[in-house]
Amino acid sequence: MQIPTLGATLAALVLVSSAGADVESDLRTVLNFGPRVTGTAANEQARGYLEAQFRALGYDTRREAFSYPRFDDLGSDLRQGNQTLSGRALEGSTGGEVRARAVRVPGTGTPEDFRAVNVRGLIAVVQRGQLSFLQKAKNAQAAGAAGLIIINSEAKELQGRFGERLALPALAVTSTTGAALRDGQEIQLRVRVRDGEVRGVNVVAFKSGVSRPEVLFGAHMDSVFRAPGANDNLSGTVAVMELARRTVNTPLAARSYFVLFDGEEDGLRGSRAFVKDHPALVQGLRTMFNFDMVGVNVSPLNVTGERLLVETAKQVAGLPGSFPAEGGSDQVPFDQAGVPTLFFHRGLDANYHQPGDVLADPALIRATVDAALGIVDVVLKTPVPAGR
Ligand code: BES
Ligand code: ZN
């Protein structure tokens, strides 16, 4: 009897851990990690799991890192007496805690408005409107304020940005919170922010030796702050994984790349980095299929993209094709690079970017994969049009 080596035993364990993995187990496992905001531990845990799934299937994987600046409000508020009132740091504001009297500045914070009161060393409170957030903040700084509160004109959270960095802690509050602020009362402003580079990491999976794929199946694996991102976009991520699973022993696998993009929610960062870093590969693609929000049926599965691909999708899978594309996603940089793209989605659901984005339907994900496989089959049988 042969005694298995440690390597073989480990390989077998990896196989066991992914044997039986399916759409349901992928959804369950990854959702458990929590929101997958780029640069967070949960995002990395999700990537580790997904990467292991590709490998267990027999694909090679490669990580491709990129970075970009991001401003995060880590939870800012103000305290008045024993009340805690929430607010949002203005983007570009410095972090810090200031305990001082709140002074209501009349009007909207013009230099004249500031001349009517003394805010030196105090927290200036101004109304939104008329001038830019930046101008109000500069006027407050010129008047010597130690902090700034901007009151929204409606009872909604205000997510404002200065457009540059300021050495002033500044918080935006709703009109309701603004009305609760008492002039002359000591308050504590707590602005907690992180301002710096974020590192994103794309995962690329392919069969060993493939460097010039004809098809790229992509989806973003990151989500927004506080949203578990089941539909946006674990649904698309799991669709790509299921495509990898379904095709692994077919010729299509050797003609494809499977890419999980990071940093989509921060402005298509991962797909832009991919397109920029692989010009030859991207030019060689016959098509890029992107999957984003395919696990909740707001509308039946829809495709948008290059005219011929949309026509094919209509004929082969009976999908409604529509123009223009709803919402930006990772097909955009490919489209801009001249690659024929097809974007699969089922519309924006009510939990879009909300903590309630916790459900994605496995049956809808599988149906998306079925449709995509039907379409790609026809696309690859079609002769390459002249000029490409
Ligand atoms: N998942 C959405 C895009 C989307 C919109 C999919 C409609 C399906 C239907 C994506 O993650 C997103 O939120 N995109 C942003 C733009 C992006 C550049 C940050 C958007 O659409 O506003
Ligand atoms: Zn999305």
PDB file of N, CA and C and ligand atoms in Angstrom, residues 219-224 231-235 264-265 268 290-293 328-330 343 348 352-353 357, ligand 2:
ATOM      1  N   ALA A 219     -17.442  39.833 -13.257  1.00  0.00           N
ATOM      2  CA  ALA A 219     -18.419  40.352 -12.287  1.00  0.00           C
ATOM      3  C   ALA A 219     -17.627  41.028 -11.177  1.00  0.00           C
ATOM      4  N   HIS A 220     -18.226  42.028 -10.533  1.00  0.00           N
ATOM      5  CA  HIS A 220     -17.494  42.623  -9.405  1.00  0.00           C
ATOM      6  C   HIS A 220     -17.861  41.915  -8.118  1.00  0.00           C
ATOM      7  N   MET A 221     -16.829  41.686  -7.296  1.00  0.00           N
ATOM      8  CA  MET A 221     -17.037  40.960  -6.042  1.00  0.00           C
ATOM      9  C   MET A 221     -17.102  41.900  -4.842  1.00  0.00           C
ATOM     10  N   ASP A 222     -16.825  43.174  -5.025  1.00  0.00           N
ATOM     11  CA  ASP A 222     -16.873  44.114  -3.894  1.00  0.00           C
ATOM     12  C   ASP A 222     -18.301  44.624  -3.692  1.00  0.00           C
ATOM     13  N   SER A 223     -18.555  45.175  -2.522  1.00  0.00           N
ATOM     14  CA  SER A 223     -19.876  45.754  -2.249  1.00  0.00           C
ATOM     15  C   SER A 223     -19.672  47.082  -1.527  1.00  0.00           C
ATOM     16  N   VAL A 224     -20.766  47.793  -1.249  1.00  0.00           N
ATOM     17  CA  VAL A 224     -20.631  49.092  -0.585  1.00  0.00           C
ATOM     18  C   VAL A 224     -20.706  48.933   0.938  1.00  0.00           C
ATOM     19  N   ASN A 231     -27.296  40.614  -3.804  1.00  0.00           N
ATOM     20  CA  ASN A 231     -27.620  40.774  -5.225  1.00  0.00           C
ATOM     21  C   ASN A 231     -26.550  41.609  -5.936  1.00  0.00           C
ATOM     22  N   ASP A 232     -26.052  42.646  -5.256  1.00  0.00           N
ATOM     23  CA  ASP A 232     -25.031  43.557  -5.827  1.00  0.00           C
ATOM     24  C   ASP A 232     -23.705  43.377  -5.097  1.00  0.00           C
ATOM     25  N   ASN A 233     -22.818  42.482  -5.478  1.00  0.00           N
ATOM     26  CA  ASN A 233     -22.965  41.677  -6.646  1.00  0.00           C
ATOM     27  C   ASN A 233     -22.416  40.274  -6.397  1.00  0.00           C
ATOM     28  N   LEU A 234     -22.859  39.673  -5.280  1.00  0.00           N
ATOM     29  CA  LEU A 234     -22.480  38.279  -5.092  1.00  0.00           C
ATOM     30  C   LEU A 234     -23.206  37.439  -6.143  1.00  0.00           C
ATOM     31  N   SER A 235     -24.386  37.897  -6.559  1.00  0.00           N
ATOM     32  CA  SER A 235     -25.139  37.138  -7.570  1.00  0.00           C
ATOM     33  C   SER A 235     -24.315  36.984  -8.856  1.00  0.00           C
ATOM     34  N   GLU A 264     -15.203  48.031  -7.894  1.00  0.00           N
ATOM     35  CA  GLU A 264     -16.229  48.540  -8.840  1.00  0.00           C
ATOM     36  C   GLU A 264     -17.014  49.671  -8.219  1.00  0.00           C
ATOM     37  N   GLU A 265     -17.392  49.475  -6.961  1.00  0.00           N
ATOM     38  CA  GLU A 265     -18.252  50.458  -6.287  1.00  0.00           C
ATOM     39  C   GLU A 265     -17.535  51.790  -6.043  1.00  0.00           C
ATOM     40  N   LEU A 268     -15.483  51.679 -10.802  1.00  0.00           N
ATOM     41  CA  LEU A 268     -14.997  50.733 -11.824  1.00  0.00           C
ATOM     42  C   LEU A 268     -13.479  50.610 -11.802  1.00  0.00           C
ATOM     43  N   ASN A 290     -20.546  40.706 -18.790  1.00  0.00           N
ATOM     44  CA  ASN A 290     -20.515  41.176 -17.401  1.00  0.00           C
ATOM     45  C   ASN A 290     -21.842  40.852 -16.718  1.00  0.00           C
ATOM     46  N   PHE A 291     -21.735  40.411 -15.465  1.00  0.00           N
ATOM     47  CA  PHE A 291     -22.921  40.016 -14.701  1.00  0.00           C
ATOM     48  C   PHE A 291     -23.011  40.885 -13.454  1.00  0.00           C
ATOM     49  N   ASP A 292     -24.086  41.635 -13.318  1.00  0.00           N
ATOM     50  CA  ASP A 292     -24.230  42.498 -12.148  1.00  0.00           C
ATOM     51  C   ASP A 292     -25.709  42.586 -11.778  1.00  0.00           C
ATOM     52  N   MET A 293     -26.044  42.077 -10.604  1.00  0.00           N
ATOM     53  CA  MET A 293     -27.411  42.090 -10.087  1.00  0.00           C
ATOM     54  C   MET A 293     -28.313  41.154 -10.901  1.00  0.00           C
ATOM     55  N   GLY A 328     -23.815  52.057 -14.370  1.00  0.00           N
ATOM     56  CA  GLY A 328     -22.467  51.730 -14.811  1.00  0.00           C
ATOM     57  C   GLY A 328     -21.992  50.462 -14.142  1.00  0.00           C
ATOM     58  N   SER A 329     -21.281  49.651 -14.893  1.00  0.00           N
ATOM     59  CA  SER A 329     -20.653  48.477 -14.294  1.00  0.00           C
ATOM     60  C   SER A 329     -19.400  48.147 -15.106  1.00  0.00           C
ATOM     61  N   ASP A 330     -18.784  47.016 -14.793  1.00  0.00           N
ATOM     62  CA  ASP A 330     -17.456  46.718 -15.329  1.00  0.00           C
ATOM     63  C   ASP A 330     -17.353  46.483 -16.838  1.00  0.00           C
ATOM     64  N   PHE A 343     -23.985  43.036 -21.153  1.00  0.00           N
ATOM     65  CA  PHE A 343     -24.185  43.255 -19.720  1.00  0.00           C
ATOM     66  C   PHE A 343     -25.491  42.583 -19.311  1.00  0.00           C
ATOM     67  N   LEU A 348     -32.563  47.193 -10.828  1.00  0.00           N
ATOM     68  CA  LEU A 348     -32.198  47.672  -9.486  1.00  0.00           C
ATOM     69  C   LEU A 348     -33.296  47.313  -8.502  1.00  0.00           C
ATOM     70  N   TYR A 352     -30.999  47.823  -3.112  1.00  0.00           N
ATOM     71  CA  TYR A 352     -29.767  48.259  -3.771  1.00  0.00           C
ATOM     72  C   TYR A 352     -28.948  49.168  -2.850  1.00  0.00           C
ATOM     73  N   HIS A 353     -27.727  48.758  -2.565  1.00  0.00           N
ATOM     74  CA  HIS A 353     -26.785  49.511  -1.708  1.00  0.00           C
ATOM     75  C   HIS A 353     -27.294  49.704  -0.277  1.00  0.00           C
ATOM     76  N   ASP A 357     -29.734  44.150   1.448  1.00  0.00           N
ATOM     77  CA  ASP A 357     -29.339  43.364   0.269  1.00  0.00           C
ATOM     78  C   ASP A 357     -28.737  42.027   0.717  1.00  0.00           C
TER      79      ASP A 357
HETATM   80 ZN    ZN B   2     -22.981  46.265  -8.818  1.00  0.00          ZN
END
